[in-house]
Coordinates of C-alpha atoms in Angstrom, one line a residue:
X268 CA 36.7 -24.9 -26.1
X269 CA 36.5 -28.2 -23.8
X270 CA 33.4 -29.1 -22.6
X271 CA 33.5 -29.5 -18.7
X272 CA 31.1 -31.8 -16.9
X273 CA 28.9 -30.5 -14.6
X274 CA 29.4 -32.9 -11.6
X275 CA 32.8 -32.4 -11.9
X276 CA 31.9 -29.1 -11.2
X277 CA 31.1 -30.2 -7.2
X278 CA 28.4 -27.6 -6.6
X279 CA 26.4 -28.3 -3.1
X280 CA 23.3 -26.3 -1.9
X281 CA 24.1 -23.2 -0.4
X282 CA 22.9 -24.2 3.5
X283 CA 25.1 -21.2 5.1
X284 CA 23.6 -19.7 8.3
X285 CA 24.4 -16.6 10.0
X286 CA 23.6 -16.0 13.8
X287 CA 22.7 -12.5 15.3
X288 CA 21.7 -12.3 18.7
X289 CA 18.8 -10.4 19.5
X290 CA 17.1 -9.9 23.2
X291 CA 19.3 -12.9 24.6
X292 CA 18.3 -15.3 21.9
X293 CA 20.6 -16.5 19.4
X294 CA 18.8 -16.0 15.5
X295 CA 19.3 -18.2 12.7
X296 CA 18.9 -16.2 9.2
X297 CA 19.5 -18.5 6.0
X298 CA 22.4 -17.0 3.6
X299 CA 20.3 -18.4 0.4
X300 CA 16.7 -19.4 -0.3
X301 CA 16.1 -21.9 -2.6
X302 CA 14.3 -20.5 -5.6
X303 CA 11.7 -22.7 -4.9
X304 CA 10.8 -21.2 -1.2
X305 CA 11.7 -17.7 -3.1
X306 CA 8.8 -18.3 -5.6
X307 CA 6.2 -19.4 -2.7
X308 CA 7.3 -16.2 -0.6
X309 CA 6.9 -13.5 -3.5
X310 CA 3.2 -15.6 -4.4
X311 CA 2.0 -15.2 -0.8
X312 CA 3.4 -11.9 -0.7
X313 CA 0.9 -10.9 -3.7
X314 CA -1.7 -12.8 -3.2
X315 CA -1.6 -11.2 0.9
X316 CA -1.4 -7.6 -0.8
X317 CA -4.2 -7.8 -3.5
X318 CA -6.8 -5.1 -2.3
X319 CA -10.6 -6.1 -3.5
X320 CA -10.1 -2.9 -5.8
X321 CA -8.0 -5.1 -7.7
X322 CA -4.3 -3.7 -7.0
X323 CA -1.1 -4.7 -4.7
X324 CA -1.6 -2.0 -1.3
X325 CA 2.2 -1.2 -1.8
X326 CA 1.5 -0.9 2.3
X327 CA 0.1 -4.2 2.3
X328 CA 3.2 -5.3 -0.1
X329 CA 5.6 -3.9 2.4
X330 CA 4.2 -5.8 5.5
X331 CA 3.6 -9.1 4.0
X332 CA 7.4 -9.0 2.6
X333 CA 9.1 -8.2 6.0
X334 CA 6.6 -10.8 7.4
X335 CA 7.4 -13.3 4.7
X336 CA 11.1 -12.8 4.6
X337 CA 11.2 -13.4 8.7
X338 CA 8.7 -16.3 8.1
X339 CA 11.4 -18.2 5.2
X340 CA 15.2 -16.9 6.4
X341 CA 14.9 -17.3 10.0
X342 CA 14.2 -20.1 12.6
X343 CA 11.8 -17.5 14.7
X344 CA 8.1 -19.5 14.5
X345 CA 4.8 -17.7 15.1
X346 CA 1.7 -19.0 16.4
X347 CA -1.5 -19.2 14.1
X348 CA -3.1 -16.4 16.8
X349 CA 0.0 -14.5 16.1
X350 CA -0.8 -14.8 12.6
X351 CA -4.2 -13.4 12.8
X352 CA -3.1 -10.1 13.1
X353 CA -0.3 -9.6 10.8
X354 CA -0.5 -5.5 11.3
X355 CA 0.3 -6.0 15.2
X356 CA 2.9 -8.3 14.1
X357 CA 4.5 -6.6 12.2
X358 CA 4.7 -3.5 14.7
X359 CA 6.1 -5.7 17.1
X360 CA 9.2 -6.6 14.6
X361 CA 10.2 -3.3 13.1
X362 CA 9.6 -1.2 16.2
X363 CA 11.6 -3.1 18.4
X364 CA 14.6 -3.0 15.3
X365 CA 14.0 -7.0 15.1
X366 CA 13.1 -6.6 11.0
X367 CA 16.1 -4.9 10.3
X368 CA 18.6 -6.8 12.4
X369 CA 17.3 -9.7 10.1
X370 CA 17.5 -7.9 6.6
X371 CA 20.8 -6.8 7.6
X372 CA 21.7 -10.6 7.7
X373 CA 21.0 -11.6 4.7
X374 CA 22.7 -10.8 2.1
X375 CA 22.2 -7.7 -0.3
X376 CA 22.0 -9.4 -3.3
X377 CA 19.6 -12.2 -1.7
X378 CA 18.0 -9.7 -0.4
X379 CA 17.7 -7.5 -3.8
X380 CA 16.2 -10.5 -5.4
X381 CA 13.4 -10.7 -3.5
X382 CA 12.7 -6.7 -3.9
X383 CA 12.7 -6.9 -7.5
X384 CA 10.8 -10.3 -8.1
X385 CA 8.1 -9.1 -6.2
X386 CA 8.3 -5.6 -7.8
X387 CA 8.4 -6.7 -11.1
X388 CA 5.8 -9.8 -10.9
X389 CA 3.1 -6.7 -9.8
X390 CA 4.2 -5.0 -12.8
X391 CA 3.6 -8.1 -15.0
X392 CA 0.6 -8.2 -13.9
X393 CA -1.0 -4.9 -13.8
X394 CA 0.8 -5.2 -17.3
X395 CA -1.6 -8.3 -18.5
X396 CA -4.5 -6.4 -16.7
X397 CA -4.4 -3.3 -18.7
X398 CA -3.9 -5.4 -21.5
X399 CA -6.0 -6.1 -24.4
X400 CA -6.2 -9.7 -23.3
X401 CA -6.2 -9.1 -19.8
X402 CA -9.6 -7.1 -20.7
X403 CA -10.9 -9.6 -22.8
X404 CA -10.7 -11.9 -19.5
X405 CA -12.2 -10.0 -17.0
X406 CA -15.4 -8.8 -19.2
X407 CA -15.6 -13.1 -19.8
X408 CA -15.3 -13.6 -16.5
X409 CA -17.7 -11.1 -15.5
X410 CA -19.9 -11.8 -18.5
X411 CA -20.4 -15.6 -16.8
X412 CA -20.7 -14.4 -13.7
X413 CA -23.9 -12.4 -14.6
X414 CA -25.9 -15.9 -15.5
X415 CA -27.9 -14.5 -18.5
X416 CA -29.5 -18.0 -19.2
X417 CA -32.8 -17.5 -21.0
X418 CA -34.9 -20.5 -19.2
X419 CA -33.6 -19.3 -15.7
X420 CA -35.2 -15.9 -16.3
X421 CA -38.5 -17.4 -17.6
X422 CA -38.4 -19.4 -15.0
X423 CA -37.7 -16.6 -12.6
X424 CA -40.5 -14.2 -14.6
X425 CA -43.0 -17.6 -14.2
X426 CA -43.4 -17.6 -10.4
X427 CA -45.8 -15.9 -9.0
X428 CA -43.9 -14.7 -5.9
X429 CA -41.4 -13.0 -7.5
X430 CA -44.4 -11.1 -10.1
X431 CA -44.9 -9.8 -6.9
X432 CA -41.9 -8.2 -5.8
X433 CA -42.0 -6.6 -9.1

């Protein structure tokens, strides 16, 4: 089989825009995002979604990804008060059919891709949490969070005020 060079191949970032009008304003929504902006989107959208019980809210997951997704495909921009409240915000966007005018825009298999990479990265990593390693880590982590240094205690023990308190 012949080898084929790659430039002669002619390949050119995918910079296709589609336009939906909503409410009298004209909508850009990107065709492709590079895998780049991809990656940053499905990281925020985890890190946004991790409860302090240490799992995704799949609530949380939802919100942040219709968020997200309007955030990276379109040109709509939101101010940091905006931001604040990203429950409000995102009210405002899927009950006024805004969120799904956009997702219908992009396309399905754009769109599937960012479904299943942010499905599957919160698998991966309950995965490495439940795992024998992922154990390991957390009992080290918590293990030097708990600052069992001898001297500190005797020093601790030492003072007077705190003999007290005991």
């Amino acid at each position: 089989m012949a080898k084929v060079s790659f430039t002669k191949l002619g390949l050119k970032p995918n910079n296709e825009i589609q336009y939906i009008e909503f409410n009298e304003q004209t909508i850009e929504v990107k065709q492709y995002l590079p895998v780049e902006e991809k990656l940053e989107l499905i990281t925020k959208v985890l890190e946004l979604s991790h409860d302090s019980n240490n799992f995704s809210n799949p609530v949380k997951v939802s919100v942040y990804t219709t968020l997200e997704i309007i955030e990276k495909y379109t040109n709509v921009n939101f101010t940091e008060k905006q931001k604040e409240n990203p429950t409000k915000l995102y009210d405002l966007l899927v009950g006024n059919g805004f969120a799904a005018a956009v997702i219908k825009a992009i396309p399905e298999p754009e769109y599937d891709e960012i479904l299943t990479g942010i499905k599957r990265t919160i698998k991966s990593v309950y995965k490495y949490q439940n795992s024998i390693l992922g154990i390991l880590d957390t009992i080290s982590q918590d293990y030097s969070n708990l600052n069992l240094d001898a001297t500190e205690i005797q020093k601790k023990l030492a003072d007077p005020n705190n003999m007290e308190l005991l």
